[in-house]
PDB file of C-alpha atoms in Angstrom:
ATOM      1  CA  UNK A  11      20.001  14.769 -36.427  1.00 51.00           C
ATOM      2  CA  UNK A  12      18.808  13.182 -39.417  1.00 56.00           C
ATOM      3  CA  UNK A  13      19.450   9.840 -40.280  1.00 56.00           C
ATOM      4  CA  UNK A  14      20.389   9.132 -36.835  1.00 57.00           C
ATOM      5  CA  UNK A  15      18.631   6.598 -35.197  1.00 56.00           C
ATOM      6  CA  UNK A  16      17.727   5.781 -31.486  1.00 54.00           C
ATOM      7  CA  UNK A  17      19.014   2.258 -30.168  1.00 52.00           C
ATOM      8  CA  UNK A  18      17.432   1.356 -26.651  1.00 53.00           C
ATOM      9  CA  UNK A  19      18.998   0.377 -23.613  1.00 52.00           C
ATOM     10  CA  UNK A  20      18.504  -2.911 -22.253  1.00 51.00           C
ATOM     11  CA  UNK A  21      15.390  -3.882 -21.028  1.00 49.00           C
ATOM     12  CA  UNK A  22      13.220  -0.754 -23.216  1.00 50.00           C
ATOM     13  CA  UNK A  23      10.137  -1.945 -24.785  1.00 52.00           C
ATOM     14  CA  UNK A  24       8.842  -0.572 -27.953  1.00 51.00           C
ATOM     15  CA  UNK A  25       5.729   1.510 -27.044  1.00 52.00           C
ATOM     16  CA  UNK A  26       2.488   1.714 -29.839  1.00 53.00           C
ATOM     17  CA  UNK A  27       3.885   4.364 -32.440  1.00 54.00           C
ATOM     18  CA  UNK A  28       7.106   3.534 -32.600  1.00 54.00           C
ATOM     19  CA  UNK A  29       8.389   4.852 -29.133  1.00 53.00           C
ATOM     20  CA  UNK A  30      10.814   3.511 -26.905  1.00 53.00           C
ATOM     21  CA  UNK A  31       9.511   3.291 -23.457  1.00 57.00           C
ATOM     22  CA  UNK A  32      11.644   1.881 -20.794  1.00 59.00           C
ATOM     23  CA  UNK A  33      10.683  -0.518 -18.735  1.00 58.00           C
ATOM     24  CA  UNK A  34      10.069  -0.979 -14.998  1.00 59.00           C
ATOM     25  CA  UNK A  35       9.988  -3.620 -13.486  1.00 59.00           C
ATOM     26  CA  UNK A  36       7.417  -3.484 -10.201  1.00 60.00           C
ATOM     27  CA  UNK A  37       9.099  -2.752  -6.748  1.00 59.00           C
ATOM     28  CA  UNK A  38       9.162  -5.736  -4.651  1.00 74.00           C
ATOM     29  CA  UNK A  39       9.060  -4.613  -0.628  1.00 82.00           C
ATOM     30  CA  UNK A  40      11.111  -6.701   1.406  1.00 90.00           C
ATOM     31  CA  UNK A  41       9.126  -9.766   3.625  1.00 94.00           C
ATOM     32  CA  UNK A  42       7.998  -8.443   7.290  1.00 94.00           C
ATOM     33  CA  UNK A  43       9.678 -10.399   9.603  1.00 95.00           C
ATOM     34  CA  UNK A  44       8.570 -10.428  13.341  1.00 92.00           C
ATOM     35  CA  UNK A  45      10.984 -12.461  15.602  1.00 93.00           C
ATOM     36  CA  UNK A  46       9.767 -13.018  18.750  1.00 90.00           C
ATOM     37  CA  UNK A  47      12.235 -13.966  21.428  1.00 90.00           C
ATOM     38  CA  UNK A  48      12.901 -13.998  25.245  1.00 88.00           C
ATOM     39  CA  UNK A  49      16.537 -13.214  24.303  1.00 91.00           C
ATOM     40  CA  UNK A  50      18.047 -10.479  23.697  1.00 94.00           C
ATOM     41  CA  UNK A  51      21.003 -11.609  22.389  1.00 94.00           C
ATOM     42  CA  UNK A  52      19.175 -13.861  20.318  1.00 92.00           C
ATOM     43  CA  UNK A  53      16.428 -11.511  18.892  1.00 92.00           C
ATOM     44  CA  UNK A  54      19.634  -8.573  18.409  1.00 95.00           C
ATOM     45  CA  UNK A  55      21.628 -11.484  16.324  1.00 94.00           C
ATOM     46  CA  UNK A  56      18.357 -13.012  14.376  1.00 95.00           C
ATOM     47  CA  UNK A  57      17.677  -8.761  13.581  1.00 96.00           C
ATOM     48  CA  UNK A  58      21.200  -8.265  12.293  1.00 96.00           C
ATOM     49  CA  UNK A  59      20.678 -11.164  10.377  1.00 95.00           C
ATOM     50  CA  UNK A  60      17.871 -11.302   8.590  1.00 96.00           C
ATOM     51  CA  UNK A  61      18.282  -7.577   7.924  1.00 96.00           C
ATOM     52  CA  UNK A  62      21.326  -8.597   5.662  1.00 95.00           C
ATOM     53  CA  UNK A  63      19.515 -10.494   3.879  1.00 95.00           C
ATOM     54  CA  UNK A  64      17.166  -7.474   3.201  1.00 94.00           C
ATOM     55  CA  UNK A  65      13.819  -8.724   5.763  1.00 96.00           C
ATOM     56  CA  UNK A  66      12.777  -6.202   7.313  1.00 94.00           C
ATOM     57  CA  UNK A  67      12.582  -7.010  11.195  1.00 94.00           C
ATOM     58  CA  UNK A  68      10.479  -5.994  13.837  1.00 92.00           C
ATOM     59  CA  UNK A  69      12.228  -7.488  17.831  1.00 92.00           C
ATOM     60  CA  UNK A  70      10.322  -8.005  20.485  1.00 89.00           C
ATOM     61  CA  UNK A  71      10.133  -9.781  23.711  1.00 85.00           C
ATOM     62  CA  UNK A  72       6.652 -11.765  23.091  1.00 82.00           C
ATOM     63  CA  UNK A  73       5.634  -8.344  25.822  1.00 78.00           C
ATOM     64  CA  UNK A  74       4.816  -5.048  23.229  1.00 72.00           C
ATOM     65  CA  UNK A  75       3.090  -6.650  19.994  1.00 73.00           C
ATOM     66  CA  UNK A  76       1.071  -3.124  18.180  1.00 65.00           C
ATOM     67  CA  UNK A  77       1.235  -4.502  14.719  1.00 64.00           C
ATOM     68  CA  UNK A  78       2.158  -7.836  14.919  1.00 70.00           C
ATOM     69  CA  UNK A  79      -0.353  -8.638  12.560  1.00 71.00           C
ATOM     70  CA  UNK A  80       0.994  -6.026   9.687  1.00 83.00           C
ATOM     71  CA  UNK A  81       4.054  -9.141   9.688  1.00 89.00           C
ATOM     72  CA  UNK A  82       3.858 -11.774   6.919  1.00 92.00           C
ATOM     73  CA  UNK A  83       6.356 -13.904   9.069  1.00 93.00           C
ATOM     74  CA  UNK A  84       6.386 -14.727  12.391  1.00 91.00           C
ATOM     75  CA  UNK A  85       9.584 -16.367  13.877  1.00 92.00           C
ATOM     76  CA  UNK A  86       8.737 -17.136  17.720  1.00 89.00           C
ATOM     77  CA  UNK A  87      10.285 -18.987  20.280  1.00 88.00           C
ATOM     78  CA  UNK A  88       8.271 -21.831  22.016  1.00 82.00           C
ATOM     79  CA  UNK A  89       9.945 -20.474  25.201  1.00 80.00           C
ATOM     80  CA  UNK A  90       9.158 -17.382  26.252  1.00 81.00           C
ATOM     81  CA  UNK A  91      10.775 -17.183  30.258  1.00 78.00           C
ATOM     82  CA  UNK A  92       7.877 -17.424  32.313  1.00 77.00           C
ATOM     83  CA  UNK A  93       4.800 -17.927  29.072  1.00 76.00           C
ATOM     84  CA  UNK A  94       4.898 -20.525  26.398  1.00 74.00           C
ATOM     85  CA  UNK A  95       4.193 -19.419  22.684  1.00 76.00           C
ATOM     86  CA  UNK A  96       0.931 -21.701  22.844  1.00 75.00           C
ATOM     87  CA  UNK A  97      -0.307 -18.836  25.850  1.00 78.00           C
ATOM     88  CA  UNK A  98       0.904 -16.261  23.637  1.00 78.00           C
ATOM     89  CA  UNK A  99      -1.109 -16.817  20.634  1.00 76.00           C
ATOM     90  CA  UNK A 100      -3.823 -16.809  22.845  1.00 77.00           C
ATOM     91  CA  UNK A 101      -3.612 -13.909  24.479  1.00 77.00           C
ATOM     92  CA  UNK A 102      -2.711 -12.141  20.819  1.00 77.00           C
ATOM     93  CA  UNK A 103      -6.188 -13.132  17.952  1.00 74.00           C
ATOM     94  CA  UNK A 104      -4.202 -10.814  15.442  1.00 74.00           C
ATOM     95  CA  UNK A 105      -0.668 -13.519  15.747  1.00 76.00           C
ATOM     96  CA  UNK A 106      -3.718 -16.332  14.077  1.00 76.00           C
ATOM     97  CA  UNK A 107      -3.620 -14.808  10.904  1.00 81.00           C
ATOM     98  CA  UNK A 108      -0.181 -14.204  10.228  1.00 87.00           C
ATOM     99  CA  UNK A 109       2.134 -17.628   9.106  1.00 90.00           C
ATOM    100  CA  UNK A 110       4.460 -18.884  12.438  1.00 89.00           C
ATOM    101  CA  UNK A 111       7.738 -20.231  12.140  1.00 91.00           C
ATOM    102  CA  UNK A 112       8.775 -21.965  15.285  1.00 88.00           C
ATOM    103  CA  UNK A 113      11.649 -21.674  16.720  1.00 87.00           C
ATOM    104  CA  UNK A 114      13.065 -24.158  19.452  1.00 80.00           C
ATOM    105  CA  UNK A 115      16.559 -25.486  21.625  1.00 76.00           C
ATOM    106  CA  UNK A 116      15.264 -28.844  21.598  1.00 68.00           C
ATOM    107  CA  UNK A 117      15.903 -31.823  19.430  1.00 55.00           C
ATOM    108  CA  UNK A 118      12.621 -32.498  19.335  1.00 56.00           C
ATOM    109  CA  UNK A 119      11.720 -29.332  16.931  1.00 54.00           C
ATOM    110  CA  UNK A 120       8.064 -30.441  16.545  1.00 56.00           C
ATOM    111  CA  UNK A 121       7.123 -32.199  19.592  1.00 55.00           C
ATOM    112  CA  UNK A 122       8.252 -28.753  21.110  1.00 53.00           C
ATOM    113  CA  UNK A 123       5.317 -27.041  19.102  1.00 54.00           C
ATOM    114  CA  UNK A 124       2.675 -30.148  19.644  1.00 57.00           C
ATOM    115  CA  UNK A 125      -0.322 -28.611  19.961  1.00 56.00           C
ATOM    116  CA  UNK A 126       0.064 -25.135  18.560  1.00 63.00           C
ATOM    117  CA  UNK A 127      -1.881 -24.476  16.174  1.00 63.00           C
ATOM    118  CA  UNK A 128      -1.193 -22.836  12.392  1.00 67.00           C
ATOM    119  CA  UNK A 129       2.468 -23.363  13.022  1.00 80.00           C
ATOM    120  CA  UNK A 130       3.861 -22.619   8.866  1.00 85.00           C
ATOM    121  CA  UNK A 131       7.642 -24.279   9.798  1.00 84.00           C
ATOM    122  CA  UNK A 132       9.782 -25.384  12.590  1.00 83.00           C
ATOM    123  CA  UNK A 133      14.077 -24.121  12.688  1.00 87.00           C
ATOM    124  CA  UNK A 134      16.124 -25.677  15.176  1.00 84.00           C
ATOM    125  CA  UNK A 135      18.483 -23.121  17.752  1.00 83.00           C
ATOM    126  CA  UNK A 136      21.389 -23.287  16.869  1.00 85.00           C
ATOM    127  CA  UNK A 137      20.696 -21.372  13.705  1.00 83.00           C
ATOM    128  CA  UNK A 138      21.337 -22.788   9.891  1.00 89.00           C
ATOM    129  CA  UNK A 139      21.139 -19.067   9.014  1.00 91.00           C
ATOM    130  CA  UNK A 140      20.829 -20.101   4.964  1.00 93.00           C
ATOM    131  CA  UNK A 141      17.636 -22.792   6.224  1.00 92.00           C
ATOM    132  CA  UNK A 142      15.929 -20.058   8.211  1.00 93.00           C
ATOM    133  CA  UNK A 143      16.225 -17.250   5.509  1.00 94.00           C
ATOM    134  CA  UNK A 144      14.637 -20.081   2.897  1.00 94.00           C
ATOM    135  CA  UNK A 145      12.327 -21.017   5.436  1.00 93.00           C
ATOM    136  CA  UNK A 146      11.478 -17.764   5.746  1.00 95.00           C
ATOM    137  CA  UNK A 147      10.924 -17.155   1.783  1.00 94.00           C
ATOM    138  CA  UNK A 148       9.117 -20.539   1.969  1.00 93.00           C
ATOM    139  CA  UNK A 149       6.312 -19.333   4.516  1.00 92.00           C
ATOM    140  CA  UNK A 150       6.029 -16.101   3.565  1.00 92.00           C
ATOM    141  CA  UNK A 151       5.819 -16.821  -0.875  1.00 89.00           C
ATOM    142  CA  UNK A 152       3.399 -19.503   0.294  1.00 85.00           C
ATOM    143  CA  UNK A 153      -0.631 -19.435  -0.151  1.00 77.00           C
ATOM    144  CA  UNK A 154      -1.991 -18.130   3.487  1.00 67.00           C
ATOM    145  CA  UNK A 155      -3.985 -21.218   5.240  1.00 52.00           C
ATOM    146  CA  UNK A 156      -7.929 -20.076   5.004  1.00 47.00           C
TER     147      UNK A 156
END
């Protein structure tokens, strides 16, 4: 129509030739978390809570770890039945490149994980889900170790 003007919607950008272009923010993929715990109840609870918080979640009892290296963060129980976290890390070298948050029910959280190299964080059981979610986000967005 003669004399009509187009008014851009919020978030639109003005193009070079006077045309309005819609601004499209980059798609951000969810943080991929591998949860390794031998207790199926804890695994499932963490899976539900973390998916609700918009994380992509893979659950493992520590036996099948195919594709573990593609995770952004690993939540690792310090005790996995008859296997320790230290043994698991030694047996699966691809885990060494992924930041690890150790989960433990012991009072001395850091002492429980002493001797494990490459630990990026610690969380105590029972979980404060807000603290756990923030710890995952902090670890996933911090610069990777060399």
